[in-house]
Amino acid sequence: MNQYRPDVVAWAADNSENCRSIFTELGERPDLMRADPISALRRIESELGAGWQPNAMPDEEWVQFRTFLMVVLAEFLISYHGARWEWAVDPSSPLGGRWTVAGFPHPLGQETRPVDVGGIVNDTRSMDDVSFVSLVNRAEAESGMREIAG
């Protein structure tokens, strides 16, 4: 059986470009996430508004929204924390692995854990009330980093 061999560099570049496109569509500088991740987080939070409900979205809309959330969440973690995309081997996955954001440099030198951004975003599908900051806080908590205030 051939195992899927992902191109991490291409994956990271595609996601970065997708994030740039999102900010361009929002009328912001394309590099806002890399240049000022906190302002980018605030812009995404204001764009989404409070209390959006992924569980009420039609499936077609959810697929696009899921991609949007994954891109901006991962790019925030990468830009703000200096993390990176990694392919994590997972025999339970049909591809034999999953994309994670990893390599968080802990300020006290403690070990951190990879974050399954797709898993965090997928969990929102069953929630009634979600904010983008809450997704960031969950990702940071899963990584072993600090949580930021909303």
Coordinates of N, CA and C in Angstrom, one line a residue:
M1 N 0.8 -1.2 0.0 CA 0.0 0.0 0.0 C 0.9 1.2 0.0
N2 N 0.6 2.2 -0.9 CA 1.4 3.4 -1.0 C 0.8 4.4 0.1
Q3 N 1.7 5.0 0.8 CA 1.3 6.0 1.8 C 1.4 7.4 1.2
Y4 N 0.4 8.2 1.4 CA 0.4 9.5 1.0 C 1.6 10.3 1.5
R5 N 2.3 10.9 0.6 CA 3.5 11.7 1.0 C 3.2 13.2 0.7
P6 N 2.8 13.9 1.7 CA 2.4 15.3 1.5 C 3.6 16.2 1.3
D7 N 3.4 17.3 0.5 CA 4.4 18.3 0.3 C 4.1 19.5 1.3
V8 N 4.8 19.5 2.4 CA 4.5 20.4 3.5 C 4.8 21.8 3.0
V9 N 5.8 22.0 2.3 CA 6.1 23.4 1.8 C 5.0 23.9 0.9
A10 N 4.6 23.1 0.0 CA 3.5 23.5 -0.9 C 2.2 23.8 -0.2
W11 N 1.9 22.9 0.8 CA 0.7 23.1 1.6 C 0.7 24.4 2.4
A12 N 1.9 24.7 3.0 CA 2.0 25.9 3.8 C 1.9 27.1 2.8
A13 N 2.5 27.1 1.7 CA 2.5 28.2 0.7 C 1.0 28.4 0.2
D14 N 0.3 27.4 -0.1 CA -1.1 27.5 -0.5 C -2.0 28.1 0.6
N15 N -1.8 27.7 1.8 CA -2.6 28.2 2.9 C -2.3 29.7 3.1
S16 N -1.0 30.0 3.1 CA -0.6 31.4 3.2 C -1.2 32.3 2.1
E17 N -1.2 31.8 0.9 CA -1.8 32.5 -0.2 C -3.3 32.7 0.0
N18 N -3.9 31.6 0.4 CA -5.4 31.6 0.7 C -5.7 32.7 1.7
C19 N -4.9 32.8 2.8 CA -5.1 33.8 3.8 C -4.9 35.2 3.2
R20 N -3.9 35.4 2.4 CA -3.7 36.7 1.8 C -5.0 37.1 0.9
S21 N -5.5 36.1 0.2 CA -6.7 36.3 -0.6 C -7.9 36.7 0.3
I22 N -8.1 36.1 1.4 CA -9.2 36.4 2.3 C -9.1 37.8 2.8
F23 N -7.9 38.3 3.2 CA -7.8 39.6 3.7 C -7.9 40.6 2.5
T24 N -7.5 40.3 1.3 CA -7.8 41.1 0.2 C -9.3 41.3 0.0
E25 N -10.0 40.2 0.0 CA -11.5 40.2 -0.2 C -12.1 41.1 0.9
L26 N -11.5 41.1 2.1 CA -12.1 41.9 3.2 C -11.7 43.4 3.1
G27 N -10.9 43.7 2.1 CA -10.5 45.1 1.9 C -9.3 45.5 2.8
E28 N -8.6 44.5 3.2 CA -7.4 44.7 4.1 C -6.2 44.5 3.3
R29 N -5.0 44.8 3.9 CA -3.7 44.5 3.3 C -3.6 43.0 3.2
P30 N -3.1 42.4 2.1 CA -3.0 41.0 2.0 C -2.2 40.3 3.1
D31 N -1.1 41.1 3.6 CA -0.2 40.5 4.5 C -0.6 40.8 6.0
L32 N -1.8 41.2 6.2 CA -2.2 41.7 7.6 C -1.9 40.6 8.6
M33 N -2.2 39.3 8.3 CA -2.0 38.2 9.2 C -0.6 38.1 9.6
R34 N 0.3 38.2 8.7 CA 1.8 38.0 9.0 C 2.3 39.3 9.6
A35 N 1.8 40.5 9.2 CA 2.4 41.7 9.7 C 1.8 42.1 11.1
D36 N 0.6 41.8 11.3 CA -0.1 42.2 12.6 C -1.2 41.2 12.9
P37 N -0.8 40.0 13.5 CA -1.7 38.9 13.7 C -2.9 39.3 14.7
I38 N -2.6 40.2 15.6 CA -3.6 40.6 16.6 C -4.7 41.4 15.9
S39 N -4.3 42.4 15.0 CA -5.2 43.1 14.2 C -6.0 42.2 13.3
A40 N -5.3 41.3 12.7 CA -6.0 40.3 11.8 C -7.0 39.5 12.6
L41 N -6.7 39.1 13.8 CA -7.6 38.3 14.6 C -8.9 39.2 14.9
R42 N -8.6 40.4 15.2 CA -9.8 41.3 15.5 C -10.6 41.6 14.3
R43 N -10.0 41.7 13.1 CA -10.7 41.9 11.9 C -11.6 40.6 11.5
I44 N -11.0 39.4 11.7 CA -11.8 38.2 11.5 C -13.0 38.1 12.5
E45 N -12.7 38.4 13.7 CA -13.7 38.4 14.7 C -14.9 39.4 14.4
S46 N -14.5 40.6 14.0 CA -15.5 41.6 13.6 C -16.3 41.1 12.3
E47 N -15.6 40.5 11.4 CA -16.2 40.1 10.2 C -17.3 39.0 10.5
L48 N -16.9 38.1 11.4 CA -17.8 37.0 11.7 C -18.9 37.4 12.6
G49 N -18.7 38.4 13.4 CA -19.7 38.8 14.4 C -19.8 37.9 15.5
A50 N -20.6 38.2 16.5 CA -20.7 37.3 17.7 C -21.8 36.3 17.4
G51 N -21.5 35.1 17.9 CA -22.5 34.0 17.9 C -22.9 33.4 16.6
W52 N -21.9 33.3 15.7 CA -22.3 32.6 14.4 C -22.5 31.1 14.7
Q53 N -23.3 30.5 13.9 CA -23.8 29.2 14.2 C -23.5 28.2 13.1
P54 N -22.4 27.6 13.1 CA -22.1 26.6 12.0 C -23.0 25.4 12.0
N55 N -23.7 25.1 13.1 CA -24.6 24.0 13.1 C -25.9 24.3 12.3
A56 N -26.1 25.6 12.0 CA -27.3 25.9 11.2 C -27.0 26.1 9.7
M57 N -25.8 26.0 9.3 CA -25.4 26.2 7.9 C -25.7 25.0 7.0
P58 N -26.2 25.3 5.8 CA -26.3 24.2 4.8 C -24.9 23.6 4.6
D59 N -24.9 22.3 4.2 CA -23.6 21.6 4.0 C -22.7 22.3 3.0
E60 N -23.2 22.8 1.9 CA -22.4 23.5 0.9 C -21.7 24.7 1.5
E61 N -22.5 25.5 2.2 CA -21.9 26.7 2.9 C -20.9 26.3 4.0
W62 N -21.2 25.2 4.7 CA -20.3 24.8 5.7 C -18.9 24.4 5.2
V63 N -18.9 23.8 4.0 CA -17.6 23.3 3.4 C -16.7 24.6 3.2
Q64 N -17.3 25.6 2.6 CA -16.5 26.8 2.4 C -16.1 27.5 3.6
F65 N -17.0 27.6 4.6 CA -16.8 28.2 5.9 C -15.7 27.5 6.6
R66 N -15.7 26.2 6.6 CA -14.7 25.3 7.3 C -13.3 25.6 6.7
T67 N -13.2 25.7 5.4 CA -11.9 26.1 4.8 C -11.4 27.4 5.2
F68 N -12.3 28.4 5.2 CA -12.0 29.8 5.7 C -11.5 29.7 7.1
L69 N -12.2 29.0 8.0 CA -11.8 29.0 9.4 C -10.4 28.3 9.6
M70 N -10.2 27.2 8.9 CA -9.0 26.5 9.0 C -7.8 27.3 8.6
V71 N -8.0 28.0 7.4 CA -6.9 28.9 6.9 C -6.6 30.0 7.9
V72 N -7.6 30.7 8.4 CA -7.2 31.9 9.2 C -6.8 31.4 10.6
L73 N -7.3 30.3 11.1 CA -6.9 29.9 12.4 C -5.4 29.4 12.4
A74 N -5.1 28.6 11.4 CA -3.7 28.1 11.2 C -2.8 29.2 11.0
E75 N -3.1 30.1 10.1 CA -2.2 31.2 9.8 C -2.0 32.2 11.0
F76 N -3.0 32.3 11.8 CA -2.8 33.1 13.1 C -1.8 32.4 14.0
L77 N -2.0 31.1 14.2 CA -1.1 30.3 15.0 C 0.4 30.4 14.5
I78 N 0.5 30.3 13.2 CA 1.8 30.4 12.6 C 2.4 31.8 12.7
S79 N 1.6 32.8 12.4 CA 2.1 34.2 12.4 C 2.4 34.7 13.8
Y80 N 1.5 34.4 14.8 CA 1.6 34.9 16.1 C 2.6 34.1 16.9
H81 N 2.6 32.8 16.8 CA 3.5 32.0 17.7 C 4.7 31.5 17.0
G82 N 4.9 31.6 15.7 CA 6.0 31.1 15.0 C 6.0 29.6 14.8
A83 N 4.8 29.0 14.8 CA 4.6 27.6 14.6 C 4.7 27.3 13.1
R84 N 4.4 26.1 12.7 CA 4.5 25.7 11.3 C 3.6 24.5 11.0
W85 N 3.3 24.3 9.7 CA 2.5 23.2 9.3 C 3.3 21.9 9.4
E86 N 2.7 20.8 9.8 CA 3.3 19.5 9.8 C 2.3 18.5 9.4
W87 N 2.8 17.4 8.9 CA 2.0 16.2 8.6 C 2.2 15.2 9.7
A88 N 1.1 14.9 10.4 CA 1.2 13.9 11.5 C 0.6 12.6 11.1
V89 N 1.4 11.6 11.2 CA 1.0 10.2 10.8 C -0.2 9.8 11.7
D90 N -1.3 9.3 11.1 CA -2.4 8.9 11.8 C -3.1 7.7 11.1
P91 N -2.8 6.5 11.5 CA -3.4 5.3 10.8 C -4.9 5.3 10.7
S92 N -5.6 6.1 11.6 CA -7.1 6.1 11.5 C -7.6 7.0 10.3
S93 N -6.7 7.8 9.8 CA -7.1 8.7 8.7 C -7.0 7.9 7.4
P94 N -7.9 8.2 6.4 CA -7.9 7.5 5.1 C -6.6 7.8 4.4
L95 N -6.0 8.9 4.6 CA -4.7 9.3 4.0 C -3.5 8.8 4.8
G96 N -3.7 8.3 6.0 CA -2.6 7.9 6.8 C -2.0 8.9 7.7
G97 N -2.7 10.1 7.7 CA -2.2 11.2 8.5 C -3.1 12.4 8.4
R98 N -2.7 13.5 9.1 CA -3.5 14.7 9.1 C -2.6 15.9 9.2
W99 N -3.1 17.0 8.7 CA -2.4 18.3 8.8 C -2.5 18.8 10.2
T100 N -1.4 19.2 10.8 CA -1.4 19.9 12.1 C -0.6 21.1 12.1
V101 N -0.8 22.0 13.1 CA 0.1 23.1 13.3 C 1.0 22.8 14.5
A102 N 2.3 22.8 14.4 CA 3.2 22.4 15.4 C 4.4 23.3 15.6
G103 N 5.2 22.9 16.5 CA 6.5 23.7 16.7 C 6.3 25.0 17.4
F104 N 5.3 25.1 18.3 CA 5.1 26.3 19.1 C 6.3 26.5 20.0
P105 N 7.0 27.6 19.9 CA 8.1 27.8 20.9 C 7.6 28.4 22.2
H106 N 7.5 27.6 23.2 CA 7.0 28.0 24.5 C 7.9 29.0 25.2
P107 N 7.4 30.1 25.7 CA 8.3 31.1 26.3 C 9.1 30.6 27.5
L108 N 8.7 29.5 28.1 CA 9.5 29.0 29.2 C 10.2 27.7 28.9
G109 N 10.3 27.4 27.6 CA 11.0 26.3 27.1 C 10.3 24.9 27.3
Q110 N 9.1 25.0 27.7 CA 8.3 23.7 27.9 C 7.9 23.1 26.6
E111 N 7.7 21.8 26.6 CA 7.3 21.1 25.4 C 5.9 21.5 25.0
T112 N 5.6 21.7 23.7 CA 4.3 21.9 23.3 C 3.8 20.8 22.4
R113 N 2.5 20.8 22.1 CA 1.9 19.7 21.3 C 1.4 20.3 20.0
P114 N 1.3 19.4 18.9 CA 0.7 19.8 17.7 C -0.8 20.0 17.9
V115 N -1.3 20.9 17.0 CA -2.8 21.2 17.1 C -3.4 20.8 15.8
D116 N -4.5 20.0 16.0 CA -5.3 19.5 14.9 C -6.3 20.6 14.6
V117 N -5.9 21.6 13.7 CA -6.8 22.7 13.4 C -8.1 22.2 12.7
G118 N -8.0 21.3 11.8 CA -9.2 20.7 11.2 C -10.2 20.2 12.2
G119 N -9.6 19.5 13.2 CA -10.5 18.9 14.3 C -11.2 20.0 15.1
I120 N -10.4 21.0 15.4 CA -11.0 22.1 16.2 C -12.2 22.8 15.4
V121 N -11.9 23.0 14.1 CA -12.9 23.6 13.3 C -14.1 22.7 13.1
N122 N -13.9 21.4 12.9 CA -15.0 20.4 12.7 C -15.9 20.4 13.9
D123 N -15.3 20.6 15.1 CA -16.1 20.6 16.3 C -17.1 21.7 16.4
T124 N -16.8 22.8 15.7 CA -17.8 23.9 15.7 C -19.1 23.6 15.1
R125 N -19.1 22.6 14.2 CA -20.3 22.2 13.5 C -21.4 21.8 14.4
S126 N -21.1 21.3 15.6 CA -22.1 20.9 16.6 C -22.3 21.9 17.7
M127 N -21.8 23.1 17.5 CA -22.0 24.2 18.5 C -23.0 25.2 18.2
D128 N -23.6 25.7 19.2 CA -24.7 26.8 19.0 C -24.1 28.2 18.8
D129 N -23.0 28.4 19.5 CA -22.5 29.8 19.6 C -21.0 29.8 19.7
V130 N -20.3 30.3 18.6 CA -18.9 30.2 18.5 C -18.3 31.6 18.2
S131 N -17.1 31.9 18.7 CA -16.4 33.1 18.3 C -15.0 32.6 17.7
F132 N -14.4 33.4 16.9 CA -13.1 33.1 16.4 C -12.1 33.1 17.5
V133 N -12.2 34.0 18.5 CA -11.2 34.1 19.6 C -11.3 32.8 20.4
S134 N -12.5 32.2 20.5 CA -12.6 31.0 21.3 C -11.9 29.8 20.6
L135 N -11.9 29.8 19.2 CA -11.1 28.8 18.5 C -9.6 29.0 18.7
V136 N -9.2 30.2 18.7 CA -7.8 30.5 19.0 C -7.4 30.1 20.4
N137 N -8.2 30.4 21.4 CA -8.0 30.0 22.7 C -7.9 28.5 22.9
R138 N -8.8 27.8 22.2 CA -8.8 26.3 22.3 C -7.5 25.8 21.6
A139 N -7.1 26.3 20.5 CA -5.9 25.9 19.8 C -4.7 26.1 20.7
E140 N -4.6 27.3 21.3 CA -3.5 27.6 22.2 C -3.4 26.7 23.4
A141 N -4.6 26.4 23.9 CA -4.7 25.5 25.1 C -4.2 24.1 24.7
E142 N -4.7 23.6 23.5 CA -4.3 22.3 23.0 C -2.8 22.2 22.8
S143 N -2.2 23.3 22.4 CA -0.7 23.3 22.1 C 0.1 23.4 23.4
G144 N -0.5 23.8 24.5 CA 0.3 24.0 25.7 C 0.7 25.4 25.9
M145 N 0.3 26.3 25.0 CA 0.6 27.7 25.1 C -0.4 28.4 26.0
R146 N -0.2 29.6 26.2 CA -1.1 30.4 27.0 C -2.4 30.7 26.2
E147 N -3.5 31.0 26.9 CA -4.7 31.5 26.2 C -4.6 33.0 26.2
I148 N -5.2 33.6 25.1 CA -5.3 35.0 25.0 C -6.7 35.5 25.4
A149 N -6.8 36.7 25.9 CA -8.1 37.2 26.3 C -8.9 37.6 25.1
G150 N -10.2 37.4 25.2 CA -11.1 37.7 24.1 C -11.5 39.0 24.1

